[in-house]
Structures are given as C-alpha cells and as structure tokens.
CSV table of C-alpha atoms in Angstrom, one decimal:
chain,number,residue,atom,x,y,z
A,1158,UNK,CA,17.7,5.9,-14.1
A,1159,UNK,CA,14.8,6.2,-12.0
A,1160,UNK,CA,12.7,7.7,-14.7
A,1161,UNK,CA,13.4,4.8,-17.0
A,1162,UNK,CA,12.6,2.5,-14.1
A,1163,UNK,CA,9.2,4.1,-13.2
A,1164,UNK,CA,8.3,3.7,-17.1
A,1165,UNK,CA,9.0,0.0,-17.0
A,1166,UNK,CA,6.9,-0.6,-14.3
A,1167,UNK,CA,4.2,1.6,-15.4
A,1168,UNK,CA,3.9,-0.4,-18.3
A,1169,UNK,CA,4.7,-3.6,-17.1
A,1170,UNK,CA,1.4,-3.1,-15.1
A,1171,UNK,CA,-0.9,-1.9,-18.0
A,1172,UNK,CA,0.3,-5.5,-19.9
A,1173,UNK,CA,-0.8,-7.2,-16.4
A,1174,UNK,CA,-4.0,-5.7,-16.5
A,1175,UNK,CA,-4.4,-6.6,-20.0
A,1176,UNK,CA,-3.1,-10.2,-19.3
A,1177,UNK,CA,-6.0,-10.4,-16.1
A,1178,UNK,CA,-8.4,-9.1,-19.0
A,1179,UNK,CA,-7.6,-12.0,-20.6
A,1180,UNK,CA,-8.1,-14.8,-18.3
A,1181,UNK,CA,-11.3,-13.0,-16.9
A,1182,UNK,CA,-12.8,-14.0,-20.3
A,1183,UNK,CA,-12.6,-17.8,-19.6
A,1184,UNK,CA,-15.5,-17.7,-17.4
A,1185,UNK,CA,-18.5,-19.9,-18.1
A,1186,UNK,CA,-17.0,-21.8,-21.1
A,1187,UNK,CA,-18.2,-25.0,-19.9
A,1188,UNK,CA,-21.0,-24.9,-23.1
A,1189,UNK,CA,-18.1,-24.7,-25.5
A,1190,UNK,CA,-14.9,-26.4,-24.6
A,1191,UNK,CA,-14.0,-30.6,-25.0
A,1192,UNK,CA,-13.2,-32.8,-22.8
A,1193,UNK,CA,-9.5,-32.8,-24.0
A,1194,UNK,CA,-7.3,-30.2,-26.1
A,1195,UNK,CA,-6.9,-30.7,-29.8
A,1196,UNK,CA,-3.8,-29.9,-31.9
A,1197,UNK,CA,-4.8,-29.3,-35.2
A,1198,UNK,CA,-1.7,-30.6,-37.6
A,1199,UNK,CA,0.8,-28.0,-38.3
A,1200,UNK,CA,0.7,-25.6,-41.5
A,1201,UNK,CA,4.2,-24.7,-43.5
A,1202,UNK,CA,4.7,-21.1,-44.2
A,1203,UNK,CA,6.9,-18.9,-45.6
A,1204,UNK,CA,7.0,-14.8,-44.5
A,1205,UNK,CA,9.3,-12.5,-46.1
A,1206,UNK,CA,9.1,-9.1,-44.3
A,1207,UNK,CA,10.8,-5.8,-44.5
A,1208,UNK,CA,11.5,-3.1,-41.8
A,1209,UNK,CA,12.4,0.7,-41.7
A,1210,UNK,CA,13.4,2.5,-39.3
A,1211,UNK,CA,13.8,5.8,-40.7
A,1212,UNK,CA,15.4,9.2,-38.5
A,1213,UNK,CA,13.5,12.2,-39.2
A,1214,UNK,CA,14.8,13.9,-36.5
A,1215,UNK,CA,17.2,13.9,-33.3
A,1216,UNK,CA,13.8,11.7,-31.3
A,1217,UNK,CA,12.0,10.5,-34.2
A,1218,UNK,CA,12.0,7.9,-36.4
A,1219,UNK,CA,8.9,6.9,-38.8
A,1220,UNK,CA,8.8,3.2,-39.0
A,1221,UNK,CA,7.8,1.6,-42.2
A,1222,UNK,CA,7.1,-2.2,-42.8
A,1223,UNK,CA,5.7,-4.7,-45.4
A,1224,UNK,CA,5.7,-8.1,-44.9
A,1225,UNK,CA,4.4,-10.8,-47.0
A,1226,UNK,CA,3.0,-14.0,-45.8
A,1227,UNK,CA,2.9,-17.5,-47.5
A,1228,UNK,CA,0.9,-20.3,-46.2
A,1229,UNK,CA,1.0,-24.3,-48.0
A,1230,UNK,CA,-1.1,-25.7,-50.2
A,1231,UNK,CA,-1.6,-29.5,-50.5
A,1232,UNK,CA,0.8,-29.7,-53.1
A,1233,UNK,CA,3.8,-27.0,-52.3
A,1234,UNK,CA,4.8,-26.9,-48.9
A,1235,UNK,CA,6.3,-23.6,-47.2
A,1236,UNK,CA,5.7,-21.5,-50.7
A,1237,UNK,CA,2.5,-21.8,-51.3
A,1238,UNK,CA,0.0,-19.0,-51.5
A,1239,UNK,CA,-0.2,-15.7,-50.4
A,1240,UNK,CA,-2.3,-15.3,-46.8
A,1241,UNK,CA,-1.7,-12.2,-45.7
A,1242,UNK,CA,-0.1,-9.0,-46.6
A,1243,UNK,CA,0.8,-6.1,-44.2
A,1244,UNK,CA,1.4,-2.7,-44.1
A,1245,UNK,CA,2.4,-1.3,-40.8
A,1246,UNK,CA,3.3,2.4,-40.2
A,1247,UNK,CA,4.0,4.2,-37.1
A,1248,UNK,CA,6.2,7.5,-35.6
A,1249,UNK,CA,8.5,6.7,-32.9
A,1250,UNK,CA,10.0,8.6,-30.3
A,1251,UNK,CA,13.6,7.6,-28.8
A,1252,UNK,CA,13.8,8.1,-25.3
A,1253,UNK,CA,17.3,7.1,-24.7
A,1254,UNK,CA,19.8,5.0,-25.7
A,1255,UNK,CA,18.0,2.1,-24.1
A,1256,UNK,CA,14.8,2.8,-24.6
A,1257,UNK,CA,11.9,3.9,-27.2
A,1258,UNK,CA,8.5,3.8,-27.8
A,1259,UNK,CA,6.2,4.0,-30.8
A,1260,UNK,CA,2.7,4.8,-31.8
A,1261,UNK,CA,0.6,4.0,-35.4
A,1262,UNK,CA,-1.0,2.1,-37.7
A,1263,UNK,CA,-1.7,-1.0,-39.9
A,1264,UNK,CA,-3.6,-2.5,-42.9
A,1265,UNK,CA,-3.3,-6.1,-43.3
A,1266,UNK,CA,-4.6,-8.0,-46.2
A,1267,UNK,CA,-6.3,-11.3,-45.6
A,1268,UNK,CA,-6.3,-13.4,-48.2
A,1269,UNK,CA,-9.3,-16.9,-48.1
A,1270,UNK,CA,-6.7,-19.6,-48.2
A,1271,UNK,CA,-9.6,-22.3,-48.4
A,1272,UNK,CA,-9.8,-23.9,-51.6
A,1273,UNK,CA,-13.0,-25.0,-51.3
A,1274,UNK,CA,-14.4,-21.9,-49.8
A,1275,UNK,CA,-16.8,-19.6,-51.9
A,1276,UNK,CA,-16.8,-16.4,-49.9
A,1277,UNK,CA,-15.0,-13.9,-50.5
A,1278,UNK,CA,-11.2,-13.8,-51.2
A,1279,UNK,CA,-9.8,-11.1,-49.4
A,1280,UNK,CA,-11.1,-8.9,-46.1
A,1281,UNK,CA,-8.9,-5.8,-44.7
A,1282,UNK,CA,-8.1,-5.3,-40.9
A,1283,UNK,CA,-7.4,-2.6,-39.5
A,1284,UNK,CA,-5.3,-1.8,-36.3
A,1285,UNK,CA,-4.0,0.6,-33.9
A,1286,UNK,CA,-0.4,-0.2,-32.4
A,1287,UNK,CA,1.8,0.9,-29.9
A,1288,UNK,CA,4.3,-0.7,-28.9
A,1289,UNK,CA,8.1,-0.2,-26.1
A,1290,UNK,CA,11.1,-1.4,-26.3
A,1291,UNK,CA,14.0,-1.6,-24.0
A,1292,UNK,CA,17.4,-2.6,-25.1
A,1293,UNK,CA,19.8,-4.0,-22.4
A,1294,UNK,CA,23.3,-4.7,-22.8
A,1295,UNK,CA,24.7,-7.7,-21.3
A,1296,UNK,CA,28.6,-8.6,-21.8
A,1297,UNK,CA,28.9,-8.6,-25.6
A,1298,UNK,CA,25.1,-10.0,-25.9
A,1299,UNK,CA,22.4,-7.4,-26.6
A,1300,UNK,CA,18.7,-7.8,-24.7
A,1301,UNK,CA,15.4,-6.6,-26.0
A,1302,UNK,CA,12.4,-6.5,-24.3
A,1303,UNK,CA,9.4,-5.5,-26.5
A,1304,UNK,CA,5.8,-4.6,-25.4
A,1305,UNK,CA,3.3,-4.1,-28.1
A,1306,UNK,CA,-0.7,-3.5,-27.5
A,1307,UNK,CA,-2.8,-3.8,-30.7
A,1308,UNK,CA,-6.5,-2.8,-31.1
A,1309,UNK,CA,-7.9,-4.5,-34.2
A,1310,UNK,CA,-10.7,-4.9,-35.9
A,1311,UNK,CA,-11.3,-8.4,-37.6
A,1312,UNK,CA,-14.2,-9.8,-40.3
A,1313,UNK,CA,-15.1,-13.2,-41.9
A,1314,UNK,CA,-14.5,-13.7,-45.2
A,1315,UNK,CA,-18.5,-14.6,-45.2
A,1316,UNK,CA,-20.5,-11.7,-46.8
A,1317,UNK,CA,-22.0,-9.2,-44.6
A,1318,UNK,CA,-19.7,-10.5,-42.4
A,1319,UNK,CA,-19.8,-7.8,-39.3
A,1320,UNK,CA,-16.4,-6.3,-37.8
A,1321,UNK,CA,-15.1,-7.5,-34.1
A,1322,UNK,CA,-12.8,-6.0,-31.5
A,1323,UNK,CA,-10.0,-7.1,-29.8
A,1324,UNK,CA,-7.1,-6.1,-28.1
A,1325,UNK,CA,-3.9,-8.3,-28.2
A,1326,UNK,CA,-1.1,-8.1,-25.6
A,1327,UNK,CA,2.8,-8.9,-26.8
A,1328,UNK,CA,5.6,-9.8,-25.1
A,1329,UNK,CA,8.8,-10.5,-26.8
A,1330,UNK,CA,12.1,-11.1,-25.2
A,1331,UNK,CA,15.1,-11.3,-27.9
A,1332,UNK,CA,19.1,-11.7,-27.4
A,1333,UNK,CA,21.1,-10.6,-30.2
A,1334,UNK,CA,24.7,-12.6,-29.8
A,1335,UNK,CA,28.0,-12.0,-32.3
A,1336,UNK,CA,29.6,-14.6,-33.9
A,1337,UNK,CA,32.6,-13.2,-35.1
A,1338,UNK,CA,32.8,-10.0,-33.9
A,1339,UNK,CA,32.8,-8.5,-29.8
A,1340,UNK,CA,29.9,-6.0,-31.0
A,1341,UNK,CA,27.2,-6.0,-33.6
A,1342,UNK,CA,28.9,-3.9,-36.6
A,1343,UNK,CA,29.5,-4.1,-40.3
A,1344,UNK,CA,30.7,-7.5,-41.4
A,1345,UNK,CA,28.9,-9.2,-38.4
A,1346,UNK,CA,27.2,-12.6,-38.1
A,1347,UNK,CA,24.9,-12.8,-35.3
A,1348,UNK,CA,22.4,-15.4,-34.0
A,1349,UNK,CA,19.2,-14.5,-32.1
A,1350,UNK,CA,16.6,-16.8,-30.6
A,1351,UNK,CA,13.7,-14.9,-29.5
A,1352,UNK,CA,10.0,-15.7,-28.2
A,1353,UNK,CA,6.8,-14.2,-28.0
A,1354,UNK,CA,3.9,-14.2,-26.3
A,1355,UNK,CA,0.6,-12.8,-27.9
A,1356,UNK,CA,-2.8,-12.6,-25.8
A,1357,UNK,CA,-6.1,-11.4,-27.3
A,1358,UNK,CA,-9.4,-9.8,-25.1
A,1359,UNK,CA,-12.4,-9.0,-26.3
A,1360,UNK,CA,-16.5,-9.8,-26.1
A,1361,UNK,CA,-15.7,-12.6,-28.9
A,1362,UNK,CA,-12.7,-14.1,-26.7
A,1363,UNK,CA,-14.4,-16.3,-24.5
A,1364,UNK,CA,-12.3,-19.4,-23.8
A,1365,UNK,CA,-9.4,-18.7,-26.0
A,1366,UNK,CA,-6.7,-16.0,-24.7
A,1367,UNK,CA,-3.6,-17.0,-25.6
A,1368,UNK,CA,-3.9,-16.5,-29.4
A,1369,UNK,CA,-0.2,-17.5,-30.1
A,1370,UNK,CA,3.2,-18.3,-28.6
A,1371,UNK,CA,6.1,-17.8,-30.8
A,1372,UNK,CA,9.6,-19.6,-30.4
A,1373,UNK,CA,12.2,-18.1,-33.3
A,1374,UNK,CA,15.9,-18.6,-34.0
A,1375,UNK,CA,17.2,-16.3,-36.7
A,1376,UNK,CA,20.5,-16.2,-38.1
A,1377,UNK,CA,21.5,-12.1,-39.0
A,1378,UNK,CA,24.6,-10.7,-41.1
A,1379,UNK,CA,25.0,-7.1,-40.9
A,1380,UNK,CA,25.8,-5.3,-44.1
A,1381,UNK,CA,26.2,-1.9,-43.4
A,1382,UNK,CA,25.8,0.3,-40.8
A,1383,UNK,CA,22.3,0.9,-42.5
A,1384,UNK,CA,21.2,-2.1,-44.0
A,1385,UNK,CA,21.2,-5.8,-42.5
A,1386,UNK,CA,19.6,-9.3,-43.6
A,1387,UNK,CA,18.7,-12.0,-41.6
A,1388,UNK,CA,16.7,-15.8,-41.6
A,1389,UNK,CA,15.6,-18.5,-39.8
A,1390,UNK,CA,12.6,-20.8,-38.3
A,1391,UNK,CA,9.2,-20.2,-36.3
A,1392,UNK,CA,7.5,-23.1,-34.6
A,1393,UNK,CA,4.3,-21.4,-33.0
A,1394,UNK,CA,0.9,-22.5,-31.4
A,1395,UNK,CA,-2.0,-21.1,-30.5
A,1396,UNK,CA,-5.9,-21.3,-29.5
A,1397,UNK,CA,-8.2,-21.0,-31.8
A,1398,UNK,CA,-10.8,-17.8,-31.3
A,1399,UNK,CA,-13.5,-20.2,-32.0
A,1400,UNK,CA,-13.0,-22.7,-29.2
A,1401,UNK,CA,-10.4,-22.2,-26.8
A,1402,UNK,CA,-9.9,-26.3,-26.8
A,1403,UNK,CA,-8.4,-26.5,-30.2
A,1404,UNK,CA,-4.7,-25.4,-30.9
A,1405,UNK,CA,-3.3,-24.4,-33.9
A,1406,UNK,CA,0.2,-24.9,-35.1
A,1407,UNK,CA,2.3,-23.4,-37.8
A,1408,UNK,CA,6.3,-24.0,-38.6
A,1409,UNK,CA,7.8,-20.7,-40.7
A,1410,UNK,CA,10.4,-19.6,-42.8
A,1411,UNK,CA,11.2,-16.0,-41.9
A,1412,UNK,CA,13.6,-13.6,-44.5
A,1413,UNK,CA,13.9,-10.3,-43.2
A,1414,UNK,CA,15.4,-6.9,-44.8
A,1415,UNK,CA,16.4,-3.9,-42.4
A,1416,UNK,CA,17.4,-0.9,-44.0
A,1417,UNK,CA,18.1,2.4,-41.4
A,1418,UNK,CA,18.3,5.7,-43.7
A,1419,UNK,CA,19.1,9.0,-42.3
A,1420,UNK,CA,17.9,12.1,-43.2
A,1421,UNK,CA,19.7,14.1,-40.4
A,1422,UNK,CA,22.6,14.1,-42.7
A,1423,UNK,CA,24.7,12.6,-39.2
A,1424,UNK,CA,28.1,10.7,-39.9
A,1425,UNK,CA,27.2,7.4,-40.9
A,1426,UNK,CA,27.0,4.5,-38.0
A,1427,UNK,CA,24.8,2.1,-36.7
A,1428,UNK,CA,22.3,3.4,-33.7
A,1429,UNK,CA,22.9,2.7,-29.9
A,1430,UNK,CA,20.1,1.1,-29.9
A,1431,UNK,CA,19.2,-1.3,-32.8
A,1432,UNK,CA,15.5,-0.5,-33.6
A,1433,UNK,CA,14.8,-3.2,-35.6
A,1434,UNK,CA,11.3,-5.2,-35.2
C-alpha cells in the first residue's frame, strides 16, 4: 500500500509541474488577447472508436485502438465528414489489481474539413503517450482515475507547413455504476459519467492552456467477459491554440467497441481491473 501510494504522488506531482508549465506560458499576452472571451458556435460530431486490450503475458497487455472521427457539414449534422482518424498503440504493464500503467504510440490522420480551403487535405501527427491508471472500488461503483502525458507533433494543412511541439497533460476521473447487476459482469447495463481535463505546453502555447475540457455520460452493456459496447454524449470546450480568448465548442456522439482477448490460454473472466480507455 505504501508503494502504490508513493506512485500516486510521484505522479500526481509530474502533472502539477506540467499544469504550472502551462499557466507560465500566459505571460505577456496582452498583444494578443480581446477584451472579452469569444465562444465560437458549437460543431456536431460523431466518433466511433474501438479499444483492445490484449494479455500477452501475466503483466502485459498490448493496447490497440482505432477511432474514427466525424465532424458536420452545413447540410448533415453529427455524420458528416471524416476529421480525423487514429491509430494508437502502446505496451502496458499491470501493476496490480488497482493499478497500471502504459507506454506508446500514435498516428492520427487529420483530415482539412474546410470546404473552401485549397491546402492540402490531410497532414499526419505523430505522438508519444504514456499514460496511469488507478481503479478504486467504492461500494458497488467502480473509480478510475487516469493520467495521460502526450508529446506531439502538429502541422498546418498550409504547404511547407513546419512541425510544432507540445505536450498535453490529461486528467480523467470516471465512475462506472451497475444498473441491474451488484458488479460489472456479463449481462450488465452500466452508466458512466466521466470528465476530462486536457492542458497543452509548448513555445506555440502562449495564451491558450487549457486545450479542452470534456464532460461525457456513456451508457455500457457488457457482452461477455471479453467484449463490451457502449454510447453516449460529449459536450466539450476549449481555447483555441491561436488566441487563448476564443473558445471552441463541440457536442459528440461516442460508439465504442471493447474487445479483451487472451492469449495466456487463462479460464475465461473479466479482469480485476477493467482496462478499458
């Protein structure tokens, strides 16, 4: 127990520092921000995302997700046209039952979603990601606690547009409650409102560290003890990295598939801990 608790503070005070990163950046922004903040009117997207969590061995698991991003078009809502596409990567490594950690990478997609626009349609990004998780049991309700820390590298769909670096800083707290069951097993319905904060740092963040804050309810059914689906809504704002004074906002459909093969040949049962995104 002490262990565990000296890892959660250690980490709790790298995000800190990270977080103080942050707000150091808002200095001498006085050239660039208005007088008052601007919401921008929200978008409509749709993201239908898929996450494995695969055991290769008695610690490890290799995570492996896709996700696939929609965003509106003036004339269909929600549905509209693909933004982004994601494929994330990474080996994790299971502590203990109520706690695990994870180290890898991704290659997102970004697709020009400007109709007008005539650069270019689609950039990559590249990122490194690591990320810790805590799972906490409380009465028949499950607690998560996720860090994540992403270095990324970003470009313009302008041509010759040059790479930039930043570092984002996640928090997400999520409760995972049964409906009609005293635990989460097969047959289940369970409900789980979640939020996250995401910070950015970087030379090109001068005014503008909060880059999103996420407020989700998702509605889950369990399947199997290897394969659960879920949905629900996203309302999320944001500053944008150009100006710290304007705020974007976005409501979402999410659709998520989790599927947990084995290949320890073990008896067949859900984990402890639920390792799910």
């Amino acid at each position: 127990m002490k262990q565990f608790t000296n890892i959660f503070t250690g980490i709790v005070v790298v995000f800190a520092f990270g977080i103080c990163s942050c707000l150091h950046a808002q200095e001498d922004t006085e050239k660039v921000l208005p007088k008052e903040s601007n919401f921008k009117e929200p978008l409509t997207k749709t993201w239908i995302n898929t996450y494995g969590n695969i055991r290769i061995a008695k610690r490890l698991f290799w995570i492996a997700q896709t996700h696939f991003r929609f965003e509106e078009t003036e004339d269909t809502p929600f549905v509209g046209q693909v933004a982004q596409i994601y494929n994330r990567h990474a080996i994790g490594y299971i502590y203990s039952k109520k706690f695990n950690a994870s180290l890898g990478g991704v290659l997102r997609l970004n697709f020009n979603t400007d109709e007008d626009s005539t650069d270019r349609n689609l950039v990559p990004e590249w990122r490194i990601w690591h990320q810790y998780q805590f799972a906490m049991p409380l009465s028949r309700v499950m607690v998560y606690h996720r860090l994540r820390i992403e270095h990324r590298w970003t470009q313009g769909f302008e041509d010759n547009s040059k790479y930039i670096f930043r570092n984002r800083w996640r928090y997400m707290l999520r409760l995972k409650i049964p409906l009609n069951n005293h635990k989460l097993k097969p047959k289940t319905f369970y409900i789980a409102p979640e939020t996250e904060l995401i910070m950015q740092s970087g030379k090109a963040v001068v005014a503008s560290p909060m880059e999103d804050l996420r407020l989700t309810t998702t509605l889950g059914y369990i399947l199997t003890p290897r394969l659960t689906v879920a949905a629900g809504a996203m309302y999320s704002q944001g500053q944008s990295l150009s100006n710290g004074g304007n705020y974007k906002q976005s409501w979402a459909i999410r659709c998520h598939l989790y599927f947990s093969p084995d290949f320890r040949r073990v008896r067949n049962k859900l984990p402890e801990i639920h390792l799910d995104d």
